[in-house]
Amino acid sequence: MASITVPRVAARTARLPDNTWETVVGLTPARLATCAIVTRECWLDAASLLNMAGILRGILRQNDLMGRVSMTDLVERFSTESLLLPDRGARVMRPRLRTVDVHWHDYYELCLVVSGEADHVVNGVARPIGRGSAFLLSPADFHAIRPAGPEPLGCYNTVIDPALMERQLAGLGPPSAGDFPWHADDFLAAEGDLRRLQAEFEEPRLGSARLVEALVGCLVVELARRQPVEAAAGRPAVAGELRAAVRYVDRNFREPISLADAARRAHLSPNYFSERFREYTGSSFQHYLQERRLRFARSLLASTSLSVTEVCHAAGFNTLSHFGRAYRRRYGTAPSDRSRWPGSPASGDLGAVTM
């Protein structure tokens, strides 16, 4: 294969306007083109990628380029750096969605549907959504949207910075709502708050940052009240720092994090943190981390066409052999045995990315 010179740019790609999703989707059939544009690891300008869309898969076989594409980006990732401006904790957009391929974010996403119907597939589990439906996803969740009718899905799509969201979650206190994702079928009353949140982002004024945080807080509280509440019995009271450390693991399990990393988040020594972590979660740090990775991998295998090797690295495992052993111990079958799951995709993409 003839060598191809790939142009480089000195600065990161500029933040993307609202219509970039549709532009990229319309011109870029390859998954990794979209991925390279929207991730922090972007080193190509958008115009170059769009020009290269038809030959991108061939170029990716070259070692020098493949080494620059993170394995965790095999499923598209959207980032706060692409969608938020500095000191703006949340942003509301108004897309009209058709098919949305499997992807994830490094931020929290709150969506309110105002028109249309679709199947919302979160972590491999499908749920019908329509007017009034809302969902809140964490950075540990991945999802796809498949239309259930001719009308596009009209929605308020809200990008929320993790630091802002985690302040709101900490403020809820125990007992708090159950694990993400959160869902509601009757959230239309929140449309006014979302409109105001959108206006504050687009035309910031005196006190906008405080108002944005207050509006996000109201939305989180109202949605949390519609979730099943975790039973507090038998669970020890924990400091906010420990809860934050557990959320850190939930959000970053795909990365090479360690017990020492999480302990620093809780401002505790590793040994003491390990004891408190076991008391709070019922398992050791390493077991908890591996369970998160295995559940994520199983969902990817069930709902995408990624290979076992791709899933292994996307879920945070370093080696295929370790992943295979851990998976067989946990589920009693090899990760390559997709035939046991009805409805698993056999081949091909799940659709075009439009959000």
Short mmCIF file of N, CA and C in Angstrom, two decimals, residues 256-351:
data_model
loop_
_atom_site.label_atom_id
_atom_site.label_comp_id
_atom_site.label_asym_id
_atom_site.label_seq_id
_atom_site.Cartn_x
_atom_site.Cartn_y
_atom_site.Cartn_z
N PRO A 256 -6.74 3.19 33.24
CA PRO A 256 -5.87 2.41 34.15
C PRO A 256 -5.78 3.03 35.54
N ILE A 257 -6.90 3.05 36.28
CA ILE A 257 -6.91 3.65 37.61
C ILE A 257 -6.49 2.61 38.65
N SER A 258 -6.03 3.08 39.79
CA SER A 258 -5.55 2.21 40.86
C SER A 258 -6.23 2.56 42.17
N LEU A 259 -6.06 1.68 43.16
CA LEU A 259 -6.58 1.96 44.49
C LEU A 259 -5.99 3.25 45.04
N ALA A 260 -4.71 3.49 44.79
CA ALA A 260 -4.07 4.72 45.27
C ALA A 260 -4.71 5.95 44.65
N ASP A 261 -5.09 5.88 43.36
CA ASP A 261 -5.76 7.01 42.71
C ASP A 261 -7.07 7.33 43.42
N ALA A 262 -7.87 6.29 43.66
CA ALA A 262 -9.17 6.50 44.31
C ALA A 262 -9.00 6.97 45.75
N ALA A 263 -8.00 6.43 46.46
CA ALA A 263 -7.76 6.84 47.84
C ALA A 263 -7.42 8.32 47.93
N ARG A 264 -6.66 8.81 46.96
CA ARG A 264 -6.33 10.24 46.95
C ARG A 264 -7.58 11.09 46.79
N ARG A 265 -8.55 10.59 46.03
CA ARG A 265 -9.81 11.31 45.87
C ARG A 265 -10.55 11.44 47.19
N ALA A 266 -10.41 10.43 48.03
CA ALA A 266 -11.10 10.43 49.33
C ALA A 266 -10.24 11.02 50.44
N HIS A 267 -9.02 11.44 50.10
CA HIS A 267 -8.09 12.01 51.09
C HIS A 267 -7.84 11.03 52.23
N LEU A 268 -7.66 9.75 51.86
CA LEU A 268 -7.40 8.70 52.84
C LEU A 268 -6.17 7.91 52.41
N SER A 269 -5.54 7.23 53.37
CA SER A 269 -4.43 6.35 53.03
C SER A 269 -4.99 5.16 52.26
N PRO A 270 -4.20 4.55 51.38
CA PRO A 270 -4.71 3.41 50.60
C PRO A 270 -5.26 2.28 51.46
N ASN A 271 -4.58 1.94 52.56
CA ASN A 271 -5.04 0.83 53.40
C ASN A 271 -6.39 1.14 54.05
N TYR A 272 -6.51 2.35 54.62
CA TYR A 272 -7.76 2.72 55.27
C TYR A 272 -8.88 2.86 54.25
N PHE A 273 -8.55 3.44 53.10
CA PHE A 273 -9.55 3.57 52.04
C PHE A 273 -10.05 2.20 51.61
N SER A 274 -9.14 1.24 51.49
CA SER A 274 -9.53 -0.10 51.07
C SER A 274 -10.55 -0.71 52.04
N GLU A 275 -10.32 -0.51 53.35
CA GLU A 275 -11.25 -1.02 54.35
C GLU A 275 -12.61 -0.34 54.24
N ARG A 276 -12.61 0.99 54.13
CA ARG A 276 -13.87 1.73 54.04
C ARG A 276 -14.61 1.42 52.74
N PHE A 277 -13.85 1.25 51.66
CA PHE A 277 -14.46 0.94 50.37
C PHE A 277 -15.20 -0.39 50.44
N ARG A 278 -14.57 -1.39 51.09
CA ARG A 278 -15.22 -2.70 51.22
C ARG A 278 -16.48 -2.59 52.07
N GLU A 279 -16.43 -1.81 53.16
CA GLU A 279 -17.61 -1.62 54.01
C GLU A 279 -18.76 -1.01 53.21
N TYR A 280 -18.43 -0.04 52.38
CA TYR A 280 -19.47 0.71 51.66
C TYR A 280 -20.05 -0.06 50.48
N THR A 281 -19.18 -0.74 49.72
CA THR A 281 -19.64 -1.40 48.49
C THR A 281 -19.89 -2.89 48.65
N GLY A 282 -19.33 -3.49 49.71
CA GLY A 282 -19.47 -4.93 49.90
C GLY A 282 -18.46 -5.76 49.13
N SER A 283 -17.49 -5.12 48.49
CA SER A 283 -16.46 -5.86 47.77
C SER A 283 -15.16 -5.09 47.81
N SER A 284 -14.07 -5.78 47.48
CA SER A 284 -12.78 -5.11 47.45
C SER A 284 -12.72 -4.14 46.27
N PHE A 285 -11.75 -3.24 46.33
CA PHE A 285 -11.60 -2.26 45.25
C PHE A 285 -11.38 -2.96 43.91
N GLN A 286 -10.45 -3.92 43.88
CA GLN A 286 -10.13 -4.59 42.62
C GLN A 286 -11.32 -5.37 42.08
N HIS A 287 -12.07 -6.03 42.97
CA HIS A 287 -13.24 -6.79 42.52
C HIS A 287 -14.31 -5.85 41.97
N TYR A 288 -14.52 -4.74 42.66
CA TYR A 288 -15.52 -3.76 42.20
C TYR A 288 -15.14 -3.22 40.83
N LEU A 289 -13.86 -2.86 40.67
CA LEU A 289 -13.38 -2.32 39.40
C LEU A 289 -13.54 -3.34 38.28
N GLN A 290 -13.18 -4.60 38.55
CA GLN A 290 -13.30 -5.63 37.53
C GLN A 290 -14.75 -5.89 37.17
N GLU A 291 -15.65 -5.86 38.15
CA GLU A 291 -17.07 -6.06 37.87
C GLU A 291 -17.61 -4.98 36.95
N ARG A 292 -17.22 -3.73 37.20
CA ARG A 292 -17.65 -2.63 36.33
C ARG A 292 -17.18 -2.88 34.90
N ARG A 293 -15.93 -3.29 34.76
CA ARG A 293 -15.39 -3.52 33.42
C ARG A 293 -16.07 -4.70 32.74
N LEU A 294 -16.33 -5.77 33.49
CA LEU A 294 -16.96 -6.94 32.90
C LEU A 294 -18.39 -6.65 32.47
N ARG A 295 -19.14 -5.92 33.29
CA ARG A 295 -20.52 -5.59 32.91
C ARG A 295 -20.54 -4.73 31.66
N PHE A 296 -19.61 -3.78 31.60
CA PHE A 296 -19.52 -2.92 30.42
C PHE A 296 -19.17 -3.75 29.19
N ALA A 297 -18.20 -4.66 29.33
CA ALA A 297 -17.79 -5.50 28.21
C ALA A 297 -18.94 -6.38 27.74
N ARG A 298 -19.68 -6.97 28.68
CA ARG A 298 -20.80 -7.84 28.30
C ARG A 298 -21.85 -7.07 27.53
N SER A 299 -22.14 -5.84 27.96
CA SER A 299 -23.11 -5.01 27.24
C SER A 299 -22.62 -4.67 25.84
N LEU A 300 -21.33 -4.35 25.71
CA LEU A 300 -20.77 -4.06 24.38
C LEU A 300 -20.88 -5.27 23.47
N LEU A 301 -20.55 -6.44 23.99
CA LEU A 301 -20.61 -7.65 23.17
C LEU A 301 -22.04 -7.94 22.72
N ALA A 302 -23.01 -7.63 23.59
CA ALA A 302 -24.40 -7.93 23.28
C ALA A 302 -25.03 -6.93 22.33
N SER A 303 -24.49 -5.71 22.26
CA SER A 303 -25.20 -4.66 21.53
C SER A 303 -24.39 -3.99 20.43
N THR A 304 -23.15 -4.42 20.20
CA THR A 304 -22.35 -3.85 19.12
C THR A 304 -21.70 -4.97 18.31
N SER A 305 -21.07 -4.57 17.23
CA SER A 305 -20.35 -5.53 16.38
C SER A 305 -18.85 -5.50 16.63
N LEU A 306 -18.41 -4.87 17.70
CA LEU A 306 -16.98 -4.81 18.00
C LEU A 306 -16.43 -6.21 18.25
N SER A 307 -15.19 -6.42 17.87
CA SER A 307 -14.56 -7.71 18.11
C SER A 307 -14.25 -7.88 19.59
N VAL A 308 -13.94 -9.11 19.99
CA VAL A 308 -13.60 -9.38 21.39
C VAL A 308 -12.37 -8.58 21.80
N THR A 309 -11.39 -8.49 20.92
CA THR A 309 -10.19 -7.71 21.23
C THR A 309 -10.52 -6.24 21.44
N GLU A 310 -11.36 -5.70 20.58
CA GLU A 310 -11.75 -4.29 20.71
C GLU A 310 -12.52 -4.06 22.01
N VAL A 311 -13.44 -4.97 22.33
CA VAL A 311 -14.20 -4.85 23.57
C VAL A 311 -13.28 -4.95 24.78
N CYS A 312 -12.34 -5.86 24.73
CA CYS A 312 -11.38 -6.03 25.82
C CYS A 312 -10.72 -4.71 26.18
N HIS A 313 -10.18 -4.02 25.19
CA HIS A 313 -9.48 -2.77 25.46
C HIS A 313 -10.44 -1.62 25.75
N ALA A 314 -11.59 -1.61 25.09
CA ALA A 314 -12.56 -0.54 25.35
C ALA A 314 -13.08 -0.59 26.77
N ALA A 315 -13.13 -1.79 27.37
CA ALA A 315 -13.63 -1.94 28.74
C ALA A 315 -12.56 -1.70 29.79
N GLY A 316 -11.32 -1.52 29.39
CA GLY A 316 -10.27 -1.20 30.34
C GLY A 316 -9.32 -2.33 30.69
N PHE A 317 -9.47 -3.50 30.06
CA PHE A 317 -8.56 -4.61 30.33
C PHE A 317 -7.28 -4.42 29.52
N ASN A 318 -6.15 -4.79 30.12
CA ASN A 318 -4.86 -4.61 29.46
C ASN A 318 -4.53 -5.71 28.47
N THR A 319 -4.93 -6.95 28.79
CA THR A 319 -4.58 -8.08 27.93
C THR A 319 -5.81 -8.92 27.63
N LEU A 320 -5.81 -9.53 26.45
CA LEU A 320 -6.92 -10.37 26.04
C LEU A 320 -7.01 -11.62 26.91
N SER A 321 -5.87 -12.16 27.32
CA SER A 321 -5.89 -13.38 28.14
C SER A 321 -6.53 -13.12 29.51
N HIS A 322 -6.17 -12.00 30.13
CA HIS A 322 -6.78 -11.64 31.42
C HIS A 322 -8.27 -11.42 31.27
N PHE A 323 -8.67 -10.72 30.22
CA PHE A 323 -10.08 -10.47 29.97
C PHE A 323 -10.84 -11.79 29.79
N GLY A 324 -10.28 -12.70 28.98
CA GLY A 324 -10.95 -13.97 28.74
C GLY A 324 -11.14 -14.79 30.00
N ARG A 325 -10.10 -14.85 30.84
CA ARG A 325 -10.20 -15.62 32.09
C ARG A 325 -11.24 -15.01 33.02
N ALA A 326 -11.18 -13.69 33.19
CA ALA A 326 -12.12 -13.02 34.09
C ALA A 326 -13.55 -13.17 33.59
N TYR A 327 -13.74 -13.07 32.30
CA TYR A 327 -15.08 -13.17 31.72
C TYR A 327 -15.65 -14.58 31.91
N ARG A 328 -14.84 -15.59 31.67
CA ARG A 328 -15.32 -16.97 31.83
C ARG A 328 -15.64 -17.27 33.29
N ARG A 329 -14.82 -16.77 34.22
CA ARG A 329 -15.12 -16.99 35.64
C ARG A 329 -16.43 -16.32 36.02
N ARG A 330 -16.69 -15.15 35.48
CA ARG A 330 -17.88 -14.39 35.87
C ARG A 330 -19.15 -14.90 35.20
N TYR A 331 -19.08 -15.23 33.91
CA TYR A 331 -20.29 -15.55 33.16
C TYR A 331 -20.37 -17.00 32.69
N GLY A 332 -19.31 -17.79 32.90
CA GLY A 332 -19.36 -19.19 32.54
C GLY A 332 -19.29 -19.48 31.06
N THR A 333 -18.90 -18.52 30.27
CA THR A 333 -18.78 -18.70 28.83
C THR A 333 -17.69 -17.79 28.30
N ALA A 334 -17.17 -18.10 27.13
CA ALA A 334 -16.14 -17.26 26.53
C ALA A 334 -16.76 -15.99 25.97
N PRO A 335 -16.05 -14.88 25.98
CA PRO A 335 -16.61 -13.64 25.42
C PRO A 335 -16.91 -13.75 23.93
N SER A 336 -16.29 -14.70 23.25
CA SER A 336 -16.55 -14.85 21.81
C SER A 336 -17.86 -15.57 21.51
N ASP A 337 -18.50 -16.14 22.54
CA ASP A 337 -19.72 -16.93 22.33
C ASP A 337 -20.94 -16.02 22.34
N ARG A 338 -21.12 -15.26 21.28
CA ARG A 338 -22.26 -14.35 21.19
C ARG A 338 -23.55 -15.08 20.81
N SER A 339 -23.45 -16.30 20.36
CA SER A 339 -24.63 -17.03 19.90
C SER A 339 -25.62 -17.27 21.03
N ARG A 340 -25.16 -17.14 22.28
CA ARG A 340 -26.05 -17.40 23.42
C ARG A 340 -26.93 -16.22 23.74
N TRP A 341 -26.73 -15.09 23.04
CA TRP A 341 -27.51 -13.89 23.32
C TRP A 341 -28.37 -13.57 22.13
N PRO A 342 -29.68 -13.81 22.18
CA PRO A 342 -30.56 -13.46 21.07
C PRO A 342 -30.51 -11.96 20.82
N GLY A 343 -30.51 -11.61 19.54
CA GLY A 343 -30.56 -10.19 19.20
C GLY A 343 -29.23 -9.52 19.11
N SER A 344 -28.14 -10.25 19.38
CA SER A 344 -26.82 -9.64 19.26
C SER A 344 -26.54 -9.36 17.79
N PRO A 345 -25.96 -8.20 17.48
CA PRO A 345 -25.67 -7.89 16.09
C PRO A 345 -24.63 -8.83 15.52
N ALA A 346 -24.87 -9.34 14.33
CA ALA A 346 -23.93 -10.27 13.72
C ALA A 346 -22.84 -9.53 12.97
N SER A 347 -23.20 -8.45 12.34
CA SER A 347 -22.20 -7.72 11.57
C SER A 347 -22.75 -6.35 11.22
N GLY A 348 -21.85 -5.47 10.79
CA GLY A 348 -22.25 -4.16 10.29
C GLY A 348 -22.45 -3.16 11.40
N ASP A 349 -22.59 -1.90 10.99
CA ASP A 349 -22.81 -0.82 11.94
C ASP A 349 -24.25 -0.82 12.41
N LEU A 350 -24.48 -0.14 13.54
CA LEU A 350 -25.82 -0.04 14.08
C LEU A 350 -26.54 1.20 13.59
N GLY A 351 -25.88 2.03 12.83
CA GLY A 351 -26.53 3.23 12.32
C GLY A 351 -25.57 4.38 12.24
#
